[in-house]
XYZ file of C-alpha atoms in Angstrom:
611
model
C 0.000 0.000 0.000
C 0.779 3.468 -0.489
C 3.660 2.792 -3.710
C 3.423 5.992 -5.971
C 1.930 4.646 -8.894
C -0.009 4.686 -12.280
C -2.440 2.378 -13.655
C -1.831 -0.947 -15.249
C -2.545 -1.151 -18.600
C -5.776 -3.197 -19.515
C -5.284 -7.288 -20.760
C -2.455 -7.488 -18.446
C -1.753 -11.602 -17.589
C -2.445 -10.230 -13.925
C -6.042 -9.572 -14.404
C -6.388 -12.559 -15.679
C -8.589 -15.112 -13.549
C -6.992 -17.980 -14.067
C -3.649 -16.196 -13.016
C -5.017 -14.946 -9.554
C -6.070 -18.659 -9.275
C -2.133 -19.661 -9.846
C -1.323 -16.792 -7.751
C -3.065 -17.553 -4.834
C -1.987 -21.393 -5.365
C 1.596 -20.138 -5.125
C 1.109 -18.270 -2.494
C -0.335 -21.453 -0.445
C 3.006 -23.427 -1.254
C 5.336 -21.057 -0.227
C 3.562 -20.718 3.281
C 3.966 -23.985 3.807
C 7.657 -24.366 3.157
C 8.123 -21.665 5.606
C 6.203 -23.278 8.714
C 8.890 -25.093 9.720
C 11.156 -21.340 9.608
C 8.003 -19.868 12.032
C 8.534 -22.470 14.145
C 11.632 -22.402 14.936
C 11.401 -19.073 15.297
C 8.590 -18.983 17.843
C 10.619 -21.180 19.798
C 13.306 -19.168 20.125
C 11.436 -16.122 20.882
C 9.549 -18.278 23.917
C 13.092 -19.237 24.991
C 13.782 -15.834 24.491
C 10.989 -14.396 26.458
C 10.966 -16.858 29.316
C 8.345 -18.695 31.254
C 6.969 -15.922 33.317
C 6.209 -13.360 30.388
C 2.173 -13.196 29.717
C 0.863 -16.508 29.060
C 3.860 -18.113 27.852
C 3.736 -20.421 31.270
C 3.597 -23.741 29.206
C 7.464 -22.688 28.139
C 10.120 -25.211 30.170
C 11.596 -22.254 32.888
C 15.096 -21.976 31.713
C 17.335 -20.357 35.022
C 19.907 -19.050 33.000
C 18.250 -17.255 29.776
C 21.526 -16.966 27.694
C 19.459 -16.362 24.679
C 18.073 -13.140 26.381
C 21.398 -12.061 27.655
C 23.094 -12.491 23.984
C 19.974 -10.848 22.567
C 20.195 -8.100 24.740
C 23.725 -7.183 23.629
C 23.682 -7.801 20.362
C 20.892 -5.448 19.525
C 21.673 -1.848 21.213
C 25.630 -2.640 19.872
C 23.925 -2.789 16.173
C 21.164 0.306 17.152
C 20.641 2.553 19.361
C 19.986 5.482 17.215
C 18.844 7.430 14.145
C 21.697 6.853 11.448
C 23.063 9.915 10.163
C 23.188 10.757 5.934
C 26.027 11.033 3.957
C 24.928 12.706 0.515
C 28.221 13.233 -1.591
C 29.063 14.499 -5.367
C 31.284 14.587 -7.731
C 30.588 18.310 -8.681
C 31.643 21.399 -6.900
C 28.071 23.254 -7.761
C 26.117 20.543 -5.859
C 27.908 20.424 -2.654
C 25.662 23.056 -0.757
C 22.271 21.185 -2.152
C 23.970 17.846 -0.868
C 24.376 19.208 2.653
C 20.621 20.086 2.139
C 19.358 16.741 1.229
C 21.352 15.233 4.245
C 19.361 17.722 6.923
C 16.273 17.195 5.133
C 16.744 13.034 5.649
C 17.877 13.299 8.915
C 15.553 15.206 9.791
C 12.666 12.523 8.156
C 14.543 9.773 9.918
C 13.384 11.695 13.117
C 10.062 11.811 12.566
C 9.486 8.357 10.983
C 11.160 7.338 13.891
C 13.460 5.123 11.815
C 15.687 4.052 14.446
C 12.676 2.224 16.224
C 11.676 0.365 13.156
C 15.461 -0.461 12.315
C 15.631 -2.339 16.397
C 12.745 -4.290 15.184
C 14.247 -5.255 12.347
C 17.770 -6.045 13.783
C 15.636 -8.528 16.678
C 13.697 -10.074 13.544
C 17.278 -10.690 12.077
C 18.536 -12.518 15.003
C 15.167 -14.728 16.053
C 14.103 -15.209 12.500
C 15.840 -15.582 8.712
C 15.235 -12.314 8.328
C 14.047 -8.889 8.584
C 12.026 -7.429 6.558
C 11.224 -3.790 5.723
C 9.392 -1.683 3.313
C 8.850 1.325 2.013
C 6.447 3.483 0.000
C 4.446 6.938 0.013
C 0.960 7.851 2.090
C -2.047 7.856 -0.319
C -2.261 10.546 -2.350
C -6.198 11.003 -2.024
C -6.590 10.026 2.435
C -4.452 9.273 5.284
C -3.493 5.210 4.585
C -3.097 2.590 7.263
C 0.198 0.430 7.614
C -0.444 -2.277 10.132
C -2.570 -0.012 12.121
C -0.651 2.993 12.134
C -2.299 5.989 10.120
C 0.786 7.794 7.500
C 0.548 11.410 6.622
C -0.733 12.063 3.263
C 2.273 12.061 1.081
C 4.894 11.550 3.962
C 7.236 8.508 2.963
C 7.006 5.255 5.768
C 9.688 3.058 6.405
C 7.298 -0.329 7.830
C 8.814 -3.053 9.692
C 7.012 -6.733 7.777
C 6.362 -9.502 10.013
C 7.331 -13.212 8.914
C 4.012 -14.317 9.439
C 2.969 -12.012 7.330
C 5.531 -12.161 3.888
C 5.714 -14.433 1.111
C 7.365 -14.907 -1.999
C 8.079 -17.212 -5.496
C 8.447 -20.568 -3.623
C 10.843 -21.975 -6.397
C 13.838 -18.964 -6.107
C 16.829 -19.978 -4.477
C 17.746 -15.522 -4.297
C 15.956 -12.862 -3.754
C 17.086 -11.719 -7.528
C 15.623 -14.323 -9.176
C 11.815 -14.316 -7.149
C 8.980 -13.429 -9.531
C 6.883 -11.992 -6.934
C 6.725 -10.963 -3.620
C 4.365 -9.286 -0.850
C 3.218 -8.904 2.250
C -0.265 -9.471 4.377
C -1.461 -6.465 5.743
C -4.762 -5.126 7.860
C -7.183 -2.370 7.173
C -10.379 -1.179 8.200
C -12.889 -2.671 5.590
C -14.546 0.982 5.752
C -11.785 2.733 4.769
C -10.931 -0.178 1.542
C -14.509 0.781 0.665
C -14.404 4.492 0.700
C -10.909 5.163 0.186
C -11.663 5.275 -3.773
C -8.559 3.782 -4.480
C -9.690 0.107 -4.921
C -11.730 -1.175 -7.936
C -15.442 -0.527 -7.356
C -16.544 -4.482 -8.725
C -14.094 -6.055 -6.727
C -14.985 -4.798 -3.768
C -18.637 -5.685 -3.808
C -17.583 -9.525 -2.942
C -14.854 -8.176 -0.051
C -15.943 -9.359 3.495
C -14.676 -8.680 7.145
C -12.175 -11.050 8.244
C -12.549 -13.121 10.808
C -8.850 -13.118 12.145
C -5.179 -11.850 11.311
C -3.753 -15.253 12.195
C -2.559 -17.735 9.600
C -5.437 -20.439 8.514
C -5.508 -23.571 6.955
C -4.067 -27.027 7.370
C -0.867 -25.866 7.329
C -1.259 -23.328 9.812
C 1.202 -22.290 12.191
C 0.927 -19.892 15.649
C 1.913 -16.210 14.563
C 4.314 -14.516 17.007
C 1.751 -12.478 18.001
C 0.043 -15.170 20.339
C 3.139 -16.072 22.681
C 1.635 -13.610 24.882
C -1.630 -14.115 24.442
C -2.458 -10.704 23.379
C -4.307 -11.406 20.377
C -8.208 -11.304 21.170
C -10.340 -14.415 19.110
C -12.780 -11.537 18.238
C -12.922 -7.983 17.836
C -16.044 -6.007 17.934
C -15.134 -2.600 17.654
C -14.902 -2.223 13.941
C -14.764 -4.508 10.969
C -11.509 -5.202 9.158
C -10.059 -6.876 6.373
C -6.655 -8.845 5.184
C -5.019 -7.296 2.352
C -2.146 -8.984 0.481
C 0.503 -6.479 -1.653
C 2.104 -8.736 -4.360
C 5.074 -6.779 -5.978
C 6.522 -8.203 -9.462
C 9.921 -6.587 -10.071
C 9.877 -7.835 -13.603
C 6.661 -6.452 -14.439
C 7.233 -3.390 -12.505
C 4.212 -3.648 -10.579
C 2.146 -4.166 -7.508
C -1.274 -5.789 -7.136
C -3.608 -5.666 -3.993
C -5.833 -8.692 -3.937
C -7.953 -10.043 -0.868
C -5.959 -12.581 1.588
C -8.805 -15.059 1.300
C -8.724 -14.979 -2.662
C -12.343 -13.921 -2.947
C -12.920 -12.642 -6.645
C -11.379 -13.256 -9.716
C -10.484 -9.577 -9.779
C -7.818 -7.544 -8.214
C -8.855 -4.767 -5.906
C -5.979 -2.902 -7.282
C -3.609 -3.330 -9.620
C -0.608 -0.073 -10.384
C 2.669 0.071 -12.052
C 5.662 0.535 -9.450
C 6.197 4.438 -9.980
C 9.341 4.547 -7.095
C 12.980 4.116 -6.296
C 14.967 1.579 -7.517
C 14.767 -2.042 -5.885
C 11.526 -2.196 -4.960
C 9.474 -1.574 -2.266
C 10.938 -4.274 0.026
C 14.385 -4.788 1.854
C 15.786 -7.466 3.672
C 18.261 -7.842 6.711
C 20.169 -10.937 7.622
C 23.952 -11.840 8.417
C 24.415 -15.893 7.281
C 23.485 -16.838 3.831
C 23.715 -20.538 2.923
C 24.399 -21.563 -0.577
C 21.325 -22.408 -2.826
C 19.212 -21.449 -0.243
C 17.460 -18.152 -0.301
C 16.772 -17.996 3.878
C 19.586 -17.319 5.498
C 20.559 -18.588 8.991
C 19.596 -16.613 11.901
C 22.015 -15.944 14.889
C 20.357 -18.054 16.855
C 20.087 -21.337 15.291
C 23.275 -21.814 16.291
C 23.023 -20.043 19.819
C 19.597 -22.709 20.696
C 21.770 -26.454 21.412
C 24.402 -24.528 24.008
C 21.138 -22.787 25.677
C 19.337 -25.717 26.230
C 22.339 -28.024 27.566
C 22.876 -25.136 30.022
C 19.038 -25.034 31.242
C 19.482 -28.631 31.567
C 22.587 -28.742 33.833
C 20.816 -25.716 35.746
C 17.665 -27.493 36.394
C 19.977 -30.677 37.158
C 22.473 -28.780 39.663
C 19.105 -26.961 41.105
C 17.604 -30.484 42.056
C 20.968 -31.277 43.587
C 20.591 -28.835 45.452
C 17.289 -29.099 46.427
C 18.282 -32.671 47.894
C 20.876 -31.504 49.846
C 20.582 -32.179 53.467
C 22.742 -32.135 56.677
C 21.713 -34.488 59.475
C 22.786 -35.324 63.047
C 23.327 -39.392 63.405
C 23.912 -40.578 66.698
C 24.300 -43.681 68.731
C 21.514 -45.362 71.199
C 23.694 -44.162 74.280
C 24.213 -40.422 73.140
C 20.448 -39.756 72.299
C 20.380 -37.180 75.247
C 23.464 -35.168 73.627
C 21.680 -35.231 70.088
C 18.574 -33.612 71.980
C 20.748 -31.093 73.615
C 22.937 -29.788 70.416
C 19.080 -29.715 68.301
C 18.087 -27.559 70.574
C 21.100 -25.346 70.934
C 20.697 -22.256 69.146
C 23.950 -21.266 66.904
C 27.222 -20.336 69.261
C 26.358 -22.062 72.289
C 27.702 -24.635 73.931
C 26.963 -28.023 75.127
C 27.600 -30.653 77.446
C 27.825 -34.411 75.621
C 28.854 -37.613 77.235
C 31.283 -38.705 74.420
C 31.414 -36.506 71.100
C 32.755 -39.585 69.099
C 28.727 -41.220 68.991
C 27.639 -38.124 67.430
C 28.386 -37.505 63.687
C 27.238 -34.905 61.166
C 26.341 -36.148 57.865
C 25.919 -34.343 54.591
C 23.782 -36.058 52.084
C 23.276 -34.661 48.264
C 24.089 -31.043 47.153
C 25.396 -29.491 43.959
C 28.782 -31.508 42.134
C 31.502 -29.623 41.935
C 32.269 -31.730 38.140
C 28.520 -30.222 37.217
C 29.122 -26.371 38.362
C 32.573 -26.572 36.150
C 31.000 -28.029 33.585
C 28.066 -25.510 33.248
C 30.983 -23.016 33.276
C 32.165 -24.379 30.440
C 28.730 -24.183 28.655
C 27.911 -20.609 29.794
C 32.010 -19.493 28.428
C 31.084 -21.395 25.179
C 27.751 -19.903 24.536
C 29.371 -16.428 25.246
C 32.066 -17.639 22.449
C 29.532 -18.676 20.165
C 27.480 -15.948 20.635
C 30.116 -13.440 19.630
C 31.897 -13.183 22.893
C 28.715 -11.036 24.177
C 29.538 -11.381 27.895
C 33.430 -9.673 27.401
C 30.858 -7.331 24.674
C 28.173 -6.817 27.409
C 30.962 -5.716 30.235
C 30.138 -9.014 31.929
C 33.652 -10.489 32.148
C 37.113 -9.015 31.918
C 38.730 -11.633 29.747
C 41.731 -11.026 30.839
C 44.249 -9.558 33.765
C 45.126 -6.662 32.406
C 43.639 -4.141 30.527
C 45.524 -3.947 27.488
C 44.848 -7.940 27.197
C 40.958 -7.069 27.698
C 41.123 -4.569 25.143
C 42.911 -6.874 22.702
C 40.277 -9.687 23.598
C 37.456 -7.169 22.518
C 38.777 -5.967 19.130
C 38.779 -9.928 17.946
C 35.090 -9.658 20.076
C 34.458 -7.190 17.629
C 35.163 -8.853 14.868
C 31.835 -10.608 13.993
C 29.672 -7.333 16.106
C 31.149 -5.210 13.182
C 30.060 -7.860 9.984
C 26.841 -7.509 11.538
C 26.746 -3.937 12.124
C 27.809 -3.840 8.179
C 25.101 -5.403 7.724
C 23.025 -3.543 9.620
C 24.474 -0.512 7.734
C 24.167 -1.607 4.155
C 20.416 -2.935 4.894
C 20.163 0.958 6.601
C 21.678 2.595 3.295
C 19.303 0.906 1.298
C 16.388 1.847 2.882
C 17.608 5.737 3.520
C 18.529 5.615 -0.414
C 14.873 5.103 -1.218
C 13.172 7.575 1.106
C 15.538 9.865 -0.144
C 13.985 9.268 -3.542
C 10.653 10.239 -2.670
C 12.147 13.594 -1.045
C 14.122 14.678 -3.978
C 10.599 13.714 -6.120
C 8.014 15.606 -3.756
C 6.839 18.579 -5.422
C 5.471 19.887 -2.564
C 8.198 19.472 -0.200
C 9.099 22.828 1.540
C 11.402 22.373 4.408
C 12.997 25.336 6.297
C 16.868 25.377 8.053
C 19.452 26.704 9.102
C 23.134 27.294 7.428
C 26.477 28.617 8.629
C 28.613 30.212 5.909
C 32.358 28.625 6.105
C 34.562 30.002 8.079
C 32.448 32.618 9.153
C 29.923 32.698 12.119
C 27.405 34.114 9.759
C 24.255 32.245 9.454
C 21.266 32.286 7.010
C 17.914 30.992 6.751
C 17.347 28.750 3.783
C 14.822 26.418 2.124
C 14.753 22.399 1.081
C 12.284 22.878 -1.794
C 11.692 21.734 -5.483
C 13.545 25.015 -6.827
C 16.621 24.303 -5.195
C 16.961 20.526 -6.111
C 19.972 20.037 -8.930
C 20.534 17.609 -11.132
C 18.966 13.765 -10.981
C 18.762 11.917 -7.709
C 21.344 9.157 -8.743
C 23.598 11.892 -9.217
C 24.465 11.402 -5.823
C 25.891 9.066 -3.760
C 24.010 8.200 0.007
C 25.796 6.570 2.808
C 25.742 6.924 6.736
C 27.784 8.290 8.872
C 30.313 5.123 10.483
C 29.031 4.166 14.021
C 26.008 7.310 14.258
C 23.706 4.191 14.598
C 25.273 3.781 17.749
C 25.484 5.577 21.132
C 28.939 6.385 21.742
C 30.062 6.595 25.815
C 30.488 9.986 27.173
C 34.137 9.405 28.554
C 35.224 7.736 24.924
C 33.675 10.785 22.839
C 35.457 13.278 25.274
C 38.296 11.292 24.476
C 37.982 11.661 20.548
C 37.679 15.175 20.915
C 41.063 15.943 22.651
C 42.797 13.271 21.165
C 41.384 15.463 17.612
C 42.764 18.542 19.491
C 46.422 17.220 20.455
C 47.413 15.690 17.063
C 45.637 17.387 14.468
C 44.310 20.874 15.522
C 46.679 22.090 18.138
C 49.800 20.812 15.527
C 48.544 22.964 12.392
C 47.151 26.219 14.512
C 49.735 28.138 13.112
C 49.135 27.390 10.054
C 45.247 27.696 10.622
C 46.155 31.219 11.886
C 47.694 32.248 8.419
C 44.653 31.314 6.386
C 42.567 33.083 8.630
C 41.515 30.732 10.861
C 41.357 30.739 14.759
C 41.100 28.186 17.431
C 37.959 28.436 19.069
C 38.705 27.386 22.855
C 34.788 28.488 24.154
C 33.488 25.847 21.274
C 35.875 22.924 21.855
C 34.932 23.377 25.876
C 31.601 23.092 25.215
C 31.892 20.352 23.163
C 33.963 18.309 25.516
C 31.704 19.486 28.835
C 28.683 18.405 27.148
C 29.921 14.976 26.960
C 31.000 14.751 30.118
C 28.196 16.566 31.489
C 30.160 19.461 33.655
C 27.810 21.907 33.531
C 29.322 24.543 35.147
C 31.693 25.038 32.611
C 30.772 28.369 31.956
C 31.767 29.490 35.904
C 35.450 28.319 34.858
C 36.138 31.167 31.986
C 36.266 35.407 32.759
C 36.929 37.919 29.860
C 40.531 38.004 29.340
C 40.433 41.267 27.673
C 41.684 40.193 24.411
C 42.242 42.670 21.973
C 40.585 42.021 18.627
C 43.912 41.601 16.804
C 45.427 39.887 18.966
C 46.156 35.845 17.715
C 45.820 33.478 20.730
C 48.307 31.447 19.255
C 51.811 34.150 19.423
C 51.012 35.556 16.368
C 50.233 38.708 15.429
C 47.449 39.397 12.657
C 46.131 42.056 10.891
C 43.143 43.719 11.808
C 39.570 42.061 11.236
C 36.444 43.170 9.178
C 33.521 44.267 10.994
C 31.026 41.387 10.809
C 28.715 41.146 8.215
C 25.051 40.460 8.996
C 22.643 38.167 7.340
C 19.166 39.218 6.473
C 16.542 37.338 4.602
C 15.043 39.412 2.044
C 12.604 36.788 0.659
C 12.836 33.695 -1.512
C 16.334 32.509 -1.420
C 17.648 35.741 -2.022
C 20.246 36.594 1.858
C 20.881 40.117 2.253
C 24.424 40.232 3.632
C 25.183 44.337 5.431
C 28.896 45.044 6.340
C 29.719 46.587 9.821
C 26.598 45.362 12.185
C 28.243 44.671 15.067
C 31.906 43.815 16.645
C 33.459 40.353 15.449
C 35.305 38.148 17.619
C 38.713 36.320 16.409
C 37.154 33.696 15.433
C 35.306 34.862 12.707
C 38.265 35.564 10.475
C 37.844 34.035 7.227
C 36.878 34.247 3.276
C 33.384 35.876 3.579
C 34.557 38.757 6.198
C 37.283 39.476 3.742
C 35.122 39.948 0.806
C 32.928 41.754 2.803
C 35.739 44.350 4.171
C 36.065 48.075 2.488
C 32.725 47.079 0.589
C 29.812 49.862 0.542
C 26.292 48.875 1.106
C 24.663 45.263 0.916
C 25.972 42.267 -0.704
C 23.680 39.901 -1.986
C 23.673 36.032 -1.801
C 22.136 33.813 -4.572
C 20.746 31.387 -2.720
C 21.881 28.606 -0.290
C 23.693 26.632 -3.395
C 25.634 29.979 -3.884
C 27.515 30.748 -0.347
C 30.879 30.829 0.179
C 32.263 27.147 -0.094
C 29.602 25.478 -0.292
C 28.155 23.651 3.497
C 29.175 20.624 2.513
C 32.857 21.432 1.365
């Protein structure tokens, strides 16, 4: 739902009956090769949730959830966060729109809330074979429904798809060579029938549904029910299954009825959108001539279980263990006495040597070393997620630990570049539908180089140049991630001491000054010393005056930035007193100049912002 797209021309094989008939035959095969893929997965994510979440009770109890505590790790290493874009070119000219289009997806990554979606996905990836995602465009005629959330009307949605919910061409061994795929999806039947974008004949047979769940023979329990939060009926308001069947060699997408009532499709549009598709797909194994990969933890589920076993086992031992008094016929006085001493007194016994304490049962000291082993395996298998986690040193010392957690790292960062790539792809195409919006209008804020000047400028139609594959999209390394406090801090000074502090002088010749206030707010923030601003007083610095030793010529009054309306900046020379720091190109053009200066523009400023 919601693909930007145009009408399929009539006679098409797709509205054929007998094809929907093949169609939905297909579609019938393919679930049941992957029942035994749901299954396992449902298992895991029982293991995963334990015995004590929602009515999951029927799950064995499993002491030590290893599968949770991997889990747990692996995901916030691989997300944490809203990526950031990386829009590059090849031409000089289209540097300052490129710094535009990367605000203008960031800032649609914020309110998509893509980070959210991408977690989602990156758990799907380790319980399942995959995770799937897909994207598209709002209706262009109402507000549309994606799996019960409502998308603004022409705002792109990035839409996590549950297993239980995708299929594909049973007989391709890649996703490159799949004739069709698609996804199940839910929707008021109200809104199908007065949305006006479904086929007025076809939907005069379309009923409610009676559930989301999976029917048939080959049926299996959706995710959905390990909690038992899925009600048998629902009384509130009608709704109906929808099923989105894409066919990237026809370039198109058809909407037909989950239940395959009709020999007519509801809807039936050409693919009007970014390259690839609508649909995306995470995963970190593949296995040859196989088109589902293997999921993390396939190969975490053997080592869980032994553990849970030895647990339970050494927990029964231990249950069993008792320590007893025996005693001889003569000394049952003294046994008397010392059961009821309380602990620390003392007691008066004919002869000590007819009394005896015996231990019987208790935990095996072979058993508690060998479920050592198993836990220090599974964290090995796993990745090494306890050393990962900050649950075990690894080592004596800490540049042994640190060594230990590079090669930790190792298979965290093939993930995570998976992660990324699966992350690219999807930013890639919602870019598309950005640089296409006619309608897009998107104000922000730009600083001039090496100038404190900034203007007010606009992310709209006019100011797009050239063709979207023009440019080249990538995120920013590790801005998926939250990086700790102490470490950035760290980055920053380590910056300071061998690359900025090393070439001030040279920075000071072009123009360019060290700006102490900015670099000690930087590293307070991330170390959260907020009274930073108690530790500096006015030093009484003359203007001229280089911080560095070395003395420069006198500075330009500071020009002053004033929108005039469009994209045309207004730029007046001598409002106000500049500081050092704002040395550079545009307060030299500005300086002995009479009157206003105007800027063409935000693609036309001094350097470009992305330069």
């Amino acid at each position: 739902m919601g693909e930007t797209a145009t009408a399929a021309p009539e006679g098409s094989m797709i509205q054929d009956g007998a094809f929907l008939r093949r169609l939905y035959a297909t579609m019938r095969q393919n679930e049941r090769q992957l029942v035994a893929f749901k299954e396992k997965r449902n298992e895991a994510l029982r293991k995963f949730a334990g015995s004590h979440y929602g009515g999951n009770s029927e799950t064995a109890a499993d002491p030590i959830n290893s599968i949770h505590a991997a889990a747990s790790v692996m995901i916030p290493m691989l997300v944490m966060q809203n990526p950031r874009s990386w829009v590059r070119t090849d031409t000089i000219q289209s540097r300052a729109f490129a710094w535009m289009f990367e605000t203008a997806l960031d800032r649609l990554m914020d309110e998509i809330k893509f980070a959210k979606t991408e977690r989602r996905l990156v758990g799907d990836s380790i319980f399942s074979p995959l995770g799937i995602s897909k994207v598209g465009l709002g209706a262009d005629k109402e507000v549309e429904l994606e799996h019960g959330i409502f998308a603004d009307v022409g705002q792109p949605f990035y839409d996590r798809v549950d297993l239980d919910d995708f299929f594909f061409d049973p007989r391709a061994r890649a996703w490159e060579e799949c004739y069709f795929m698609g996804n199940h999806y839910e929707l008021p039947l109200q809104f199908v029938r007065e949305s006006g974008l479904y086929d007025k004949d076809a939907l005069d047979a379309l009923k409610p549904s009676e559930s989301r769940e999976s029917s048939g023979e080959d049926a299996t329990d959706n995710a959905s029910e390990i909690g038992s939060m899925r009600p048998d009926t629902y009384d509130l308001m009608d709704f109906v299954r929808l099923s989105d069947v894409y066919f990237p060699h026809e370039n198109v997408i058809l909407t037909i009825p989950v239940e395959g009532i009709g020999v007519k499709p509801l809807r039936e549009v050409e693919w009007v959108g970014p390259e690839g598709g609508p649909y995306d797909f995470l995963y970190y194994h593949e296995l040859s001539d196989n088109i589902m990969p293997i999921p993390p933890v396939a190969t975490w589920t053997d080592l869980h279980l032994l553990i849970n076993v030895m647990a339970r086992k050494l927990r029964r031992q231990a249950e069993r263990e008792k320590v007893i008094l025996a005693f001889e016929d003569q000394a049952a006085e003294d046994a008397e006495a010392i059961k009821e001493a309380n602990d620390g007194e003392t007691v008066r016994v004919k002869d000590v040597n007819r009394l005896k304490e015996i231990k019987f049962g208790g935990a095996g000291v072979e058993s508690y070393t060998f479920i050592q082993w198993l836990i220090q395996m599974f964290s090995r298998n796993s990745g090494n997620t306890d050393l990962l986690g900050g649950n075990d040193a690894g080592a004596p010392t800490l540049g042994q630990t640190a060594i230990l957690q590079g090669n930790a790292n190792v298979r965290v960062q093939d993930m995570a570049g998976c992660v990324y790539n699966h992350a690219k792809s999807a930013i890639r195409k919602l870019g598309w539908y950005l640089f296409h919006d006619p309608l897009i209008q998107i104000p922000m804020v730009k600083r001039i180089p090496n100038t404190p000047i900034e203007i007010e400028v606009e992310f709209t139609p006019e100011t797009m140049e050239g063709d979207y594959y023009d440019y080249t999209y990538d995120i920013v390394p590790y801005s998926m991630t939250v990086t700790d406090p102490d470490q950035h801090a760290q980055k920053v000074l380590t910056l300071l001491n061998t690359t900025i502090l090393p070439l001030a002088q040279h920075a000071a010749m072009q123009g360019s000054t060290l700006n102490v206030d900015g670099i000690t707010e930087i590293v307070a923030k991330a170390l959260d010393v907020r009274e930073v601003d108690q530790m500096y007083m006015p030093s009484g610095q003359m203007p001229g005056s280089d911080p560095f030793g070395t003395q420069m010529p006198p500075i330009a009054p500071q020009p002053q930035a004033t929108r005039t309306g469009g994209n045309q900046i207004t730029v007046h020379a001598g409002a106000g007193q500049p500081t050092p720091g704002q040395r550079g190109p545009a307060a030299a053009a500005s300086a002995g100049r009479q009157g206003p200066q105007r800027l063409q523009g935000a693609g036309n400023t001094s350097g470009g912002a992305g330069a």
